[in-house]
Amino acid sequence: MAPYMAEWDEKEIFPVETMRKAAQLGFGGIYVKPDVGGSGLSRLDTSIIFEALSTGCTSTTAYMSIHNMCVWMIDTFGNEEQRRRFCPLLCSMEKFASYCLTEPGSGSDAASLLTSAQRKGDTYILNGSKAFISGGGDTDVYVVMCRTGGPGPKGISCLVLEKGMPGLSFGKKEKKVGWNSQPTRAVIFEDCVVPVDNRLGAEGQGFSIAMQGLNGGRINIASCSLGAAHASVLLAQEHLSVRKQFGEPLANNQYLQFGLAEMATRLLAARLMVRNAARALQEGRRDAAVLCSMAKLFATDECFGICNQALQMHGGYGYLKDYAVQQFVRDIRVHQILEGTNEVMRMIVARNLLQG
């Protein structure tokens, strides 16, 4: 991915064929069960893979992490018919998936979502819209959280929609600061008819499914931040070695040496925190959700700071698109916002502490 990262960003190319090559290596359903085409690997394995891939293109890897989360949700909460209908084509990335939770009026307050699904015989009639959907319009399968019952989290269910269903449409392609190798659009439902057979789990289980998916999603997006920060440290290290000022390489400047040392130390601390959370989630530990929130908060904040510091070390060159460091800065800025904002991560951690 690395040789094409800048081109995909500049031309806003969704690199479908490259991702299908990644799927041939098992990266389309990393922590999905092997009987439906998944790789059956652990959350720790997944974190290491996404960190490594992200050094090549953070934006593309971040989309792949969302796709993996969607396939895992179908594999985990779907019945046998649903698993065999959807998962093999998603694991091979013959088809791509999008996660549809956020709405124009419900971001951090996800439980207040308004998209409604009215039961009518053996179908649901879906009305509403979703915002900021990664892959929206270009992907094939949409894992949608919608309201089948009363207000609050217990009224939410999860439906799987397929592109081409009557009443399913998309908004304009958004212009973004980063993440340009994946399209982002609104997903719109206007009397969209969805078979009841496409519901994951029971009615009212949707919010629980969404939150369990996001625990892994938070580790995944933090892992993508680790990869961007790792690549940025290497770029800074190289630049300090070759760039000369005041008659000697920048690497001889102790202030910059100390800055590089701090960046490497913060990166390692973040990496260990993410991998600890990944292990906790894999083992089903009671503190897994709060550890995932801590890891997402810490790693995405620290890694953005590392990338930004690497850009600063490049001086004016860091602000040119000829230099990759600026793209890592742009691509991981959004990691502090999505999969639950870092303010919400603080709320989750604080609530856990104060409730004992």
PDB file of N, CA and C in Angstrom, residues 11 20 31 42 46 59 79 111 113-114 141 157 163 178 184 189 218 232 243 277 279 283 286 304 307 348:
ATOM      1  N   LYS A  11      -6.235  11.447  -5.235  1.00  0.00           N
ATOM      2  CA  LYS A  11      -7.279  11.169  -6.230  1.00  0.00           C
ATOM      3  C   LYS A  11      -8.542  10.564  -5.619  1.00  0.00           C
ATOM      4  N   ARG A  20      -8.687  -6.609  -1.850  1.00  0.00           N
ATOM      5  CA  ARG A  20      -8.980  -8.019  -2.155  1.00  0.00           C
ATOM      6  C   ARG A  20      -7.714  -8.864  -2.097  1.00  0.00           C
ATOM      7  N   TYR A  31     -10.717 -11.885  12.652  1.00  0.00           N
ATOM      8  CA  TYR A  31     -11.174 -12.557  13.875  1.00  0.00           C
ATOM      9  C   TYR A  31     -12.569 -13.154  13.704  1.00  0.00           C
ATOM     10  N   SER A  42      -6.745 -14.083  16.912  1.00  0.00           N
ATOM     11  CA  SER A  42      -7.130 -13.414  18.155  1.00  0.00           C
ATOM     12  C   SER A  42      -7.186 -11.898  17.973  1.00  0.00           C
ATOM     13  N   THR A  46      -4.977  -9.419  15.571  1.00  0.00           N
ATOM     14  CA  THR A  46      -5.643  -8.395  14.758  1.00  0.00           C
ATOM     15  C   THR A  46      -5.003  -7.034  14.962  1.00  0.00           C
ATOM     16  N   SER A  59      -5.483   5.258   6.153  1.00  0.00           N
ATOM     17  CA  SER A  59      -6.879   5.424   5.744  1.00  0.00           C
ATOM     18  C   SER A  59      -7.480   4.115   5.250  1.00  0.00           C
ATOM     19  N   ASN A  79     -27.552 -15.916  12.765  1.00  0.00           N
ATOM     20  CA  ASN A  79     -27.826 -17.355  12.797  1.00  0.00           C
ATOM     21  C   ASN A  79     -27.011 -18.048  11.698  1.00  0.00           C
ATOM     22  N   ALA A 111     -27.705   6.163  21.704  1.00  0.00           N
ATOM     23  CA  ALA A 111     -28.960   5.515  22.101  1.00  0.00           C
ATOM     24  C   ALA A 111     -30.187   6.353  21.763  1.00  0.00           C
ATOM     25  N   LEU A 113     -30.857   7.433  18.767  1.00  0.00           N
ATOM     26  CA  LEU A 113     -31.049   7.358  17.311  1.00  0.00           C
ATOM     27  C   LEU A 113     -32.534   7.278  16.958  1.00  0.00           C
ATOM     28  N   LEU A 114     -32.871   7.811  15.779  1.00  0.00           N
ATOM     29  CA  LEU A 114     -34.271   7.958  15.365  1.00  0.00           C
ATOM     30  C   LEU A 114     -34.659   7.089  14.172  1.00  0.00           C
ATOM     31  N   VAL A 141     -22.843  -4.227   1.780  1.00  0.00           N
ATOM     32  CA  VAL A 141     -23.596  -4.710   2.943  1.00  0.00           C
ATOM     33  C   VAL A 141     -23.550  -3.633   4.029  1.00  0.00           C
ATOM     34  N   SER A 157     -32.685  -2.297  17.391  1.00  0.00           N
ATOM     35  CA  SER A 157     -32.375  -3.593  16.795  1.00  0.00           C
ATOM     36  C   SER A 157     -31.355  -3.411  15.681  1.00  0.00           C
ATOM     37  N   LYS A 163     -26.999  -3.452  -0.715  1.00  0.00           N
ATOM     38  CA  LYS A 163     -27.107  -2.420  -1.738  1.00  0.00           C
ATOM     39  C   LYS A 163     -28.070  -2.873  -2.833  1.00  0.00           C
ATOM     40  N   GLY A 178      -8.809  14.049   5.873  1.00  0.00           N
ATOM     41  CA  GLY A 178      -8.031  12.833   5.667  1.00  0.00           C
ATOM     42  C   GLY A 178      -8.960  11.680   5.342  1.00  0.00           C
ATOM     43  N   THR A 184     -17.003   8.568   2.095  1.00  0.00           N
ATOM     44  CA  THR A 184     -17.900   8.768   3.235  1.00  0.00           C
ATOM     45  C   THR A 184     -19.163   9.445   2.727  1.00  0.00           C
ATOM     46  N   PHE A 189     -32.725   5.963   4.178  1.00  0.00           N
ATOM     47  CA  PHE A 189     -33.758   4.928   4.082  1.00  0.00           C
ATOM     48  C   PHE A 189     -35.117   5.614   3.901  1.00  0.00           C
ATOM     49  N   ARG A 218     -12.591  -0.100  18.773  1.00  0.00           N
ATOM     50  CA  ARG A 218     -11.719   0.873  19.454  1.00  0.00           C
ATOM     51  C   ARG A 218     -10.277   0.375  19.491  1.00  0.00           C
ATOM     52  N   SER A 232       5.739   7.523  11.345  1.00  0.00           N
ATOM     53  CA  SER A 232       6.153   8.923  11.495  1.00  0.00           C
ATOM     54  C   SER A 232       7.451   9.051  12.274  1.00  0.00           C
ATOM     55  N   ARG A 243      19.054  15.957   7.175  1.00  0.00           N
ATOM     56  CA  ARG A 243      18.893  17.412   7.085  1.00  0.00           C
ATOM     57  C   ARG A 243      19.971  18.117   7.927  1.00  0.00           C
ATOM     58  N   ALA A 277      -5.301  -4.381  26.225  1.00  0.00           N
ATOM     59  CA  ALA A 277      -6.763  -4.338  26.049  1.00  0.00           C
ATOM     60  C   ALA A 277      -7.217  -5.429  25.079  1.00  0.00           C
ATOM     61  N   ARG A 279      -5.845  -8.339  24.590  1.00  0.00           N
ATOM     62  CA  ARG A 279      -5.838  -9.609  25.326  1.00  0.00           C
ATOM     63  C   ARG A 279      -7.060  -9.715  26.246  1.00  0.00           C
ATOM     64  N   GLU A 283      -9.980 -12.583  26.080  1.00  0.00           N
ATOM     65  CA  GLU A 283     -10.227 -13.470  27.219  1.00  0.00           C
ATOM     66  C   GLU A 283     -11.592 -13.255  27.855  1.00  0.00           C
ATOM     67  N   ARG A 286     -13.901  -9.044  32.607  1.00  0.00           N
ATOM     68  CA  ARG A 286     -14.947  -8.091  32.994  1.00  0.00           C
ATOM     69  C   ARG A 286     -14.538  -6.651  32.757  1.00  0.00           C
ATOM     70  N   PHE A 304      -1.455  10.834  17.733  1.00  0.00           N
ATOM     71  CA  PHE A 304      -1.612  12.078  16.972  1.00  0.00           C
ATOM     72  C   PHE A 304      -0.509  13.057  17.364  1.00  0.00           C
ATOM     73  N   CYS A 307       2.768  11.988  15.633  1.00  0.00           N
ATOM     74  CA  CYS A 307       2.779  12.335  14.195  1.00  0.00           C
ATOM     75  C   CYS A 307       2.947  13.842  13.998  1.00  0.00           C
ATOM     76  N   ILE A 348     -16.684   6.919  29.972  1.00  0.00           N
ATOM     77  CA  ILE A 348     -16.780   5.489  30.262  1.00  0.00           C
ATOM     78  C   ILE A 348     -15.819   5.094  31.391  1.00  0.00           C
TER      79      ILE A 348
END
